[in-house]
CSV table of C-alpha atoms and ligand atoms in Angstrom, one decimal:
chain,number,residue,atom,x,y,z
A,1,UNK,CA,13.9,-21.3,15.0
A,2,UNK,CA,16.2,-20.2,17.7
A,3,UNK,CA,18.4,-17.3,17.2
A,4,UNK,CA,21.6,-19.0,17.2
A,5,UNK,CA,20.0,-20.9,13.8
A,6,UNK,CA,19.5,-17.8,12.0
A,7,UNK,CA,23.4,-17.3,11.8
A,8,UNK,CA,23.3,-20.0,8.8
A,9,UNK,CA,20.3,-17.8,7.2
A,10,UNK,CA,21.7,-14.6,8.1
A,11,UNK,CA,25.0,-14.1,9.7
A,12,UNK,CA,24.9,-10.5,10.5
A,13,UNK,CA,21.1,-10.9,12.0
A,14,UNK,CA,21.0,-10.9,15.7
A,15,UNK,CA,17.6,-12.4,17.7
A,16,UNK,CA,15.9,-14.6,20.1
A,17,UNK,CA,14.1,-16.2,17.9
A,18,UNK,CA,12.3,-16.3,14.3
A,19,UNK,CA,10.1,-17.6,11.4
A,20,UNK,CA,11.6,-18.6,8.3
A,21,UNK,CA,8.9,-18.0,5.6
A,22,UNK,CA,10.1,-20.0,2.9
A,23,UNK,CA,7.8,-18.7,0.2
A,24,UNK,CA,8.2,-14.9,0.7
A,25,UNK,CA,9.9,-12.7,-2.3
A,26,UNK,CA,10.3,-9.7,-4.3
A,27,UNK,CA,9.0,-8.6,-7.5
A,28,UNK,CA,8.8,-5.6,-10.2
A,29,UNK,CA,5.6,-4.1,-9.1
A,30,UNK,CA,5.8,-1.6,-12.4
A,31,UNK,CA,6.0,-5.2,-15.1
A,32,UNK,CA,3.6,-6.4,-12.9
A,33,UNK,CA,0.6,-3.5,-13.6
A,34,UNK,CA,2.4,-3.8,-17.6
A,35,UNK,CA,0.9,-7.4,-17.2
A,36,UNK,CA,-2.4,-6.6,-15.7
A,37,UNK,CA,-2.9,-3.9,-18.4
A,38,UNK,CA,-2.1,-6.5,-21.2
A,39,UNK,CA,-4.1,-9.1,-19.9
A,40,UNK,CA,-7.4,-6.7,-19.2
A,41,UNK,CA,-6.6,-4.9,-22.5
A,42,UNK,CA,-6.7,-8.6,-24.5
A,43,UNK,CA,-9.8,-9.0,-22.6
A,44,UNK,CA,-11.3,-6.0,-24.0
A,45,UNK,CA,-10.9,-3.2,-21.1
A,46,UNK,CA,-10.2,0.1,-21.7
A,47,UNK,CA,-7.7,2.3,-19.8
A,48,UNK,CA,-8.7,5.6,-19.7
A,49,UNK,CA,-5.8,7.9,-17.8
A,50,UNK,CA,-5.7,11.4,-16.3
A,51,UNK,CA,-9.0,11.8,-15.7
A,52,UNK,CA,-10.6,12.4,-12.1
A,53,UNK,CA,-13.7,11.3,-11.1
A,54,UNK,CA,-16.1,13.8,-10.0
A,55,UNK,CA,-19.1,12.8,-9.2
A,56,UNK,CA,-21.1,9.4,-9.1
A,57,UNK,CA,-24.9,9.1,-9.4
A,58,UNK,CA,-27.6,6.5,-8.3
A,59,UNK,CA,-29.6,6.6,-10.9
A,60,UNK,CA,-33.2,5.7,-10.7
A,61,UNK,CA,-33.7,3.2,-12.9
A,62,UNK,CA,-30.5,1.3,-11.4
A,63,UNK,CA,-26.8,1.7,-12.2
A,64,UNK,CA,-24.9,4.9,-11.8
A,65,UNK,CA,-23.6,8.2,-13.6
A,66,UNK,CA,-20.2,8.3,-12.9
A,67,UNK,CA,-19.1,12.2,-13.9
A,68,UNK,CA,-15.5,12.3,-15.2
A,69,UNK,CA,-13.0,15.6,-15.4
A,70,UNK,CA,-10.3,15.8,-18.1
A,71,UNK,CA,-7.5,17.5,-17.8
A,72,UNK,CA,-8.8,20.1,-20.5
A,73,UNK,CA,-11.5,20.7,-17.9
A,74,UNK,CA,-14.2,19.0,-20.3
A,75,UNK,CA,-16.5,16.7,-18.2
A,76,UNK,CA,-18.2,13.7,-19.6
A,77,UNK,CA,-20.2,10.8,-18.2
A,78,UNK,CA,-20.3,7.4,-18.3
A,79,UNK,CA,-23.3,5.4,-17.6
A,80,UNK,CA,-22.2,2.1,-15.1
A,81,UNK,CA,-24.0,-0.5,-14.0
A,82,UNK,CA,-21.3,-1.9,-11.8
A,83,UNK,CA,-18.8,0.5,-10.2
A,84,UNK,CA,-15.7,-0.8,-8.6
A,85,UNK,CA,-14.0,1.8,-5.9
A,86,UNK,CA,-10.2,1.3,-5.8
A,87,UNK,CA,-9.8,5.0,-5.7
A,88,UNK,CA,-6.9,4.1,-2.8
A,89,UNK,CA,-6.4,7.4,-0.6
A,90,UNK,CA,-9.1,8.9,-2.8
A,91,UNK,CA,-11.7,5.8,-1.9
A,92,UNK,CA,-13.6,7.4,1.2
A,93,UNK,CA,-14.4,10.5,-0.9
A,94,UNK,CA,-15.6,8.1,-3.8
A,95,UNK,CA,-18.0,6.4,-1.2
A,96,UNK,CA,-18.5,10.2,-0.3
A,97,UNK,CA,-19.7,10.4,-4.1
A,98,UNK,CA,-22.1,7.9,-3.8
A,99,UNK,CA,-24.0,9.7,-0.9
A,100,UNK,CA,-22.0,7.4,2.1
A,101,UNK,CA,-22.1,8.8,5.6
A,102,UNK,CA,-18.3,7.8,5.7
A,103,UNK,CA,-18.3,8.8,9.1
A,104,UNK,CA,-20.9,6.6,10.2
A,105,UNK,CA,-19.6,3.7,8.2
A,106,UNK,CA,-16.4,3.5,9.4
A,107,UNK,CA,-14.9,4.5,6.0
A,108,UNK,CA,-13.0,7.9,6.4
A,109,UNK,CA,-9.5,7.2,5.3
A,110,UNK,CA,-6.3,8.3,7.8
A,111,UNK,CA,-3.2,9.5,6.0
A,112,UNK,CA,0.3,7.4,7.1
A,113,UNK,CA,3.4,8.2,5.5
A,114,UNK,CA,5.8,5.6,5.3
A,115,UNK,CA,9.5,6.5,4.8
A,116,UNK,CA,12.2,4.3,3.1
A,117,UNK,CA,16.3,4.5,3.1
A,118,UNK,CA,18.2,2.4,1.4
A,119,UNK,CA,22.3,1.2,1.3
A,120,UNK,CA,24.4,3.3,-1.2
A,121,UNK,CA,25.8,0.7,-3.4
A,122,UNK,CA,24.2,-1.1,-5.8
A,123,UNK,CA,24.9,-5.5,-4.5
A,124,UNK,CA,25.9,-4.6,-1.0
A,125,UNK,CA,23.0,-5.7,0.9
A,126,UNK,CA,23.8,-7.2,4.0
A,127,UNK,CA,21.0,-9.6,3.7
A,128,UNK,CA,19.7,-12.0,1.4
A,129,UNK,CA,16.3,-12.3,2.4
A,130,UNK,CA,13.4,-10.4,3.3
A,131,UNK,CA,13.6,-10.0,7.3
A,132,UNK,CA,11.0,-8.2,9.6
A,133,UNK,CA,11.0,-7.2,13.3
A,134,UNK,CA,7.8,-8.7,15.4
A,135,UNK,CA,5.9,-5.8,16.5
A,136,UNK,CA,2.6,-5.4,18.7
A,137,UNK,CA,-0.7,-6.5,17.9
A,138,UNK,CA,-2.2,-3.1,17.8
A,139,UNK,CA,0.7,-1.3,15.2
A,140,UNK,CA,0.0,1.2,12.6
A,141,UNK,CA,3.0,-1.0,10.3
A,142,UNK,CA,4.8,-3.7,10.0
A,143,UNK,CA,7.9,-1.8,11.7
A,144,UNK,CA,10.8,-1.0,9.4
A,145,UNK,CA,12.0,-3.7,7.8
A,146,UNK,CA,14.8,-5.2,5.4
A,147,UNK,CA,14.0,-5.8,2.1
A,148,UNK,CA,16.3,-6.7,-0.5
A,149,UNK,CA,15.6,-5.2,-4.0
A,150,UNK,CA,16.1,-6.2,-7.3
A,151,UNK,CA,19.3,-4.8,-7.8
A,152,UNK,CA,21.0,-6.0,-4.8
A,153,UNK,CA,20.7,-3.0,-3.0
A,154,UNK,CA,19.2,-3.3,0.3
A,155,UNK,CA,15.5,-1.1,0.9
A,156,UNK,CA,15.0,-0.1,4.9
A,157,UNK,CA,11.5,0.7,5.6
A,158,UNK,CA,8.7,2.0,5.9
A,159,UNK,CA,7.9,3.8,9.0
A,160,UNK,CA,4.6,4.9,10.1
A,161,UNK,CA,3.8,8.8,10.6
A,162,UNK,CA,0.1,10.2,10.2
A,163,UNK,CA,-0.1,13.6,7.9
A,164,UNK,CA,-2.6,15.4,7.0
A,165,UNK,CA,-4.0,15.3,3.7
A,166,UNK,CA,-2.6,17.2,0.6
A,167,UNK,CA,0.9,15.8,2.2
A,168,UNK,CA,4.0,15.6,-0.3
A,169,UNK,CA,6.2,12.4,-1.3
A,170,UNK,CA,9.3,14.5,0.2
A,171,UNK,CA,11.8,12.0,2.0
A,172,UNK,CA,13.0,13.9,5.5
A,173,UNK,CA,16.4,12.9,5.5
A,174,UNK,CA,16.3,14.0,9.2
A,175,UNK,CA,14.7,10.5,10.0
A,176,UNK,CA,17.4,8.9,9.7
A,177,UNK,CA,19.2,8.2,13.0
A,178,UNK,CA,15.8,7.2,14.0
A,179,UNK,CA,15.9,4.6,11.2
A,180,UNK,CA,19.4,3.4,11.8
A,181,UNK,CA,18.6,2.9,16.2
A,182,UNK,CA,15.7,0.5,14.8
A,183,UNK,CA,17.8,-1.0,12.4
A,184,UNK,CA,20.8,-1.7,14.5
A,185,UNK,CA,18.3,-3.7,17.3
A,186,UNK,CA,18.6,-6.6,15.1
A,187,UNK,CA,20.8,-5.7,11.8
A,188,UNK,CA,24.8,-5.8,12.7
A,189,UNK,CA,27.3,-3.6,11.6
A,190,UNK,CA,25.5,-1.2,9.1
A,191,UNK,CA,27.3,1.8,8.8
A,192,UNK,CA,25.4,4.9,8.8
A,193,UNK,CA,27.5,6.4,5.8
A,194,UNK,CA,26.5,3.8,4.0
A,195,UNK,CA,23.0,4.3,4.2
A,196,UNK,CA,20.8,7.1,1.8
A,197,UNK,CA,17.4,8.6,1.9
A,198,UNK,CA,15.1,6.5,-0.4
A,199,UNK,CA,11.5,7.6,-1.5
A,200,UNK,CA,8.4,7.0,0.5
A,201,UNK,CA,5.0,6.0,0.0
A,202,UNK,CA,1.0,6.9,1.8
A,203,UNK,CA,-1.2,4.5,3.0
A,204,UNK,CA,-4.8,4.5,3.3
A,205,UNK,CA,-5.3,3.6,6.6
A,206,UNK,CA,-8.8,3.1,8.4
A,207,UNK,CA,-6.9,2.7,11.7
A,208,UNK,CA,-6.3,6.7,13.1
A,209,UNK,CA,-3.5,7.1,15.5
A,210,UNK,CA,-3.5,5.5,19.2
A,211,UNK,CA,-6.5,2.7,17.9
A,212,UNK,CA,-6.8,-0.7,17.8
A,213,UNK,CA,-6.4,-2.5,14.5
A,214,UNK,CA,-8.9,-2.0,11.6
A,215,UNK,CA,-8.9,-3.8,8.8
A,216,UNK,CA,-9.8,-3.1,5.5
A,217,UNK,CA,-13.3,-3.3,3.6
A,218,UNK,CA,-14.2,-5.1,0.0
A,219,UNK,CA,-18.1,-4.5,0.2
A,220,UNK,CA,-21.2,-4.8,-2.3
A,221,UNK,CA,-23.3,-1.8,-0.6
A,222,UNK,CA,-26.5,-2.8,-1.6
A,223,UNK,CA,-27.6,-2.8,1.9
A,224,UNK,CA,-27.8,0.9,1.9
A,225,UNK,CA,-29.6,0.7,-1.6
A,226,UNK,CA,-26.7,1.2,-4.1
A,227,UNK,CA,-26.5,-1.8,-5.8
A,228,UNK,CA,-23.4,-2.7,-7.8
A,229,UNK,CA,-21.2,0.1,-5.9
A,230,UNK,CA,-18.2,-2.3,-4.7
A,231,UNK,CA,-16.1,-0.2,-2.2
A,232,UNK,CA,-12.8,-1.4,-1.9
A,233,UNK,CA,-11.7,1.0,1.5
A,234,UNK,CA,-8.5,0.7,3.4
A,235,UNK,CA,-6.4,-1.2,0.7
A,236,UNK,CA,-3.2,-0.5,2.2
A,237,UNK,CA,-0.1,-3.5,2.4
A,238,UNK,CA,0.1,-5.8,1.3
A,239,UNK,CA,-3.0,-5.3,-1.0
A,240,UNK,CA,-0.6,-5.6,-3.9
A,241,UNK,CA,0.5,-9.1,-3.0
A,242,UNK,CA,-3.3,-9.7,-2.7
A,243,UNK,CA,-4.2,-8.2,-5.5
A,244,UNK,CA,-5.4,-11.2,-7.4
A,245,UNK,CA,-7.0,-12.6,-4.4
A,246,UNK,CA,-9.0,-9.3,-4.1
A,247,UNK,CA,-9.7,-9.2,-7.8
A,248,UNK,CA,-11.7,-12.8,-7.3
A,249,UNK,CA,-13.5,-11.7,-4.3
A,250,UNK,CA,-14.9,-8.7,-6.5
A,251,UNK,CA,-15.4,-11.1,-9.3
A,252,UNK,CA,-17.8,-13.2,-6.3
A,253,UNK,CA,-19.7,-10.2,-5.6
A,254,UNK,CA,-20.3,-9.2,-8.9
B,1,LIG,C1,5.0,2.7,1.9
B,1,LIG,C2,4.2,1.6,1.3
B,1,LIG,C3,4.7,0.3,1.2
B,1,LIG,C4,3.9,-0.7,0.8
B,1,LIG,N1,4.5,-2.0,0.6
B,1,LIG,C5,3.8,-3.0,0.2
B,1,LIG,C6,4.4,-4.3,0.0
B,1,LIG,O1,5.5,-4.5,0.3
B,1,LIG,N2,3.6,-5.3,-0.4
B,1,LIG,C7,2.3,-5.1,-0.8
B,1,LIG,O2,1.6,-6.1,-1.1
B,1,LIG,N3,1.7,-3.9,-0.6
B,1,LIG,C8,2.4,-2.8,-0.2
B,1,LIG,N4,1.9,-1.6,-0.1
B,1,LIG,C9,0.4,-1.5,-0.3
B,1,LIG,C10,0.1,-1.4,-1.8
B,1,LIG,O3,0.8,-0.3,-2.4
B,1,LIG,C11,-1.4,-1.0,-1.8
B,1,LIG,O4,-2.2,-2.0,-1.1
B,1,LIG,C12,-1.9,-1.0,-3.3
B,1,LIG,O5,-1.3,-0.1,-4.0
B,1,LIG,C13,-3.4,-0.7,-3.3
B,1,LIG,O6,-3.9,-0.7,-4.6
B,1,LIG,P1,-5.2,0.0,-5.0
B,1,LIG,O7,-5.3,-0.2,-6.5
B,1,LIG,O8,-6.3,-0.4,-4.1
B,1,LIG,O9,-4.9,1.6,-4.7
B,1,LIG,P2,-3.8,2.5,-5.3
B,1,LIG,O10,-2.6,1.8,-5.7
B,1,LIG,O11,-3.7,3.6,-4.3
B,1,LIG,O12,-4.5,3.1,-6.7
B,1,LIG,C14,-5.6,3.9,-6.6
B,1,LIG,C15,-5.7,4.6,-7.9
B,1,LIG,O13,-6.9,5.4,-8.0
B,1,LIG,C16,-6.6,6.6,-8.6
B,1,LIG,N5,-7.6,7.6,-8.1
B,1,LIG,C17,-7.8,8.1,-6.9
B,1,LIG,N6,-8.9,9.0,-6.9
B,1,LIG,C18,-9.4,9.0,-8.1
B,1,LIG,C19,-10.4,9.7,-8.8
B,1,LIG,N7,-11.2,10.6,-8.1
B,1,LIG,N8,-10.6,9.6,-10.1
B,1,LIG,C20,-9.8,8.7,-10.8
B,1,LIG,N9,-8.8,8.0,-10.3
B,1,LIG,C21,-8.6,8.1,-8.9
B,1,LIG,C22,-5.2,7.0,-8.1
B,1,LIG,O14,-4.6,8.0,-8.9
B,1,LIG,C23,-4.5,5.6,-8.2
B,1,LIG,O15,-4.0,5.4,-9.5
B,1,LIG,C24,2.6,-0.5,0.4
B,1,LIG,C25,2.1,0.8,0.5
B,1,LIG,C26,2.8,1.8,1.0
B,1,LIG,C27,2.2,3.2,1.1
């Protein structure tokens, strides 16, 4: 639609143009997982947590030994015939496990930080619905964004910065006149007094700085003779939204 019709959507939007997704939302990612657990629990799966995979095996005979560290320090294993990677940041080194050339695959994961502010007060976002700039074919992210929350209060982000690994969840607070000169190209009126560091996040990127776009990988690798290791590599957003969609397309390969 033309800008001059986003007024009635979004008064304090300014633009050239734009795309009114009408079936785009918001929702608690945290009841969400409570959901998945309840429904894989119901089903009989068993959520084992703090403990770090170590180690994972071919093992001749078919399957795998997947070697699991407690935080005690007592290792155990599990014998697997089917191994699903969703290790996230974590999923390259998994591959790693496995005896993967992640170099030579295509699967070593880069680091990107993505920062978020936020407005102040609780029911004072300036807009009602979730509103995104257009950015270049080749971009690390989706550019910093608006998005609504829950509670009314308005989320701005993420941006994209590459760190190396071992990186903390700090927010820099110094980012922000950065955030509010992106913000102001197309959101009116936002007071930078009004605005406050928010938390931030890491993707798993398979894209490294300066290249073109990479997508991510859902792959049965028995090709390279380790049958029933799914690698799921690169997950980043919106791989929640698709998380049920990539759940079947694991389901398929199994
Ligand atoms: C800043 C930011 C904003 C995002 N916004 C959105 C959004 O708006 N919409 C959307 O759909 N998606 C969004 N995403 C993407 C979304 O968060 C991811 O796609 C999703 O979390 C991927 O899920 P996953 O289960 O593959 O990996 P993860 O959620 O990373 O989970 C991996 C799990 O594996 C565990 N693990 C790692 N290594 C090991 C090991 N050796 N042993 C045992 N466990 C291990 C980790 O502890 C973790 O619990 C965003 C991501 C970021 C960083």
């Amino acid at each position: 639609m033309a800008g001059s019709m986003v007024a009635e959507y979004e008064p304090r939007i300014s633009c050239r143009e734009a795309l009114l997704v009408p079936t785009t939302g918001i929702i608690d990612s945290h009841q969400l997982m409570e959901y998945f657990i309840k429904d894989a629990s119901s089903r009989g799966a068993e959520v084992v947590y703090n403990a770090e995979l170590t180690g994972l095996t071919k093992k001749g005979t078919g399957g795998f030994i997947a070697e699991i560290e407690e935080p005690s320090g007592d290792k155990i294993e599990i014998e697997a015939g089917i191994v699903v990677n969703a290790a996230g940041l974590n999923s390259d080194k998994v591959a790693e496990f496995a005896g993967i050339d992640i170099d030579k695959a295509g699967y070593r994961i880069k680091q990107c930080k993505g920062t978020y502010f936020r407005t102040k007060n609780f029911r004072d976002s300036p807009v009602e619905h979730l509103v995104y700039p257009a950015v270049g074919k080749d971009s690390t992210s989706l550019g910093i964004h608006l998005t609504p929350d829950l509670a009314g209060q308005l989320r701005m982000g993420p941006d994209a910065e590459y760190v190396p690994e071992d990186t903390g969840y700090e927010v820099n607070e110094s980012k922000k006149t950065n955030f509010m000169k992106s913000i102001s190209k197309f959101l009116n009126n936002l007071n930078d007094k009004d605005v406050l560091a928010d938390t931030s996040g890491i993707r798993p990127k398979l894209q490294g700085p300066g290249e073109k776009f990479r997508d991510f990988v859902i792959k049965e690798e028995g090709d390279r003779g380790l049958k029933g290791l799914i690698n799921l590599i690169g997950i980043e957003s919106p791989g929640l939204t698709a998380a049920i969609s990539i759940a079947k397309r694991v389901k398929e390969l199994i």
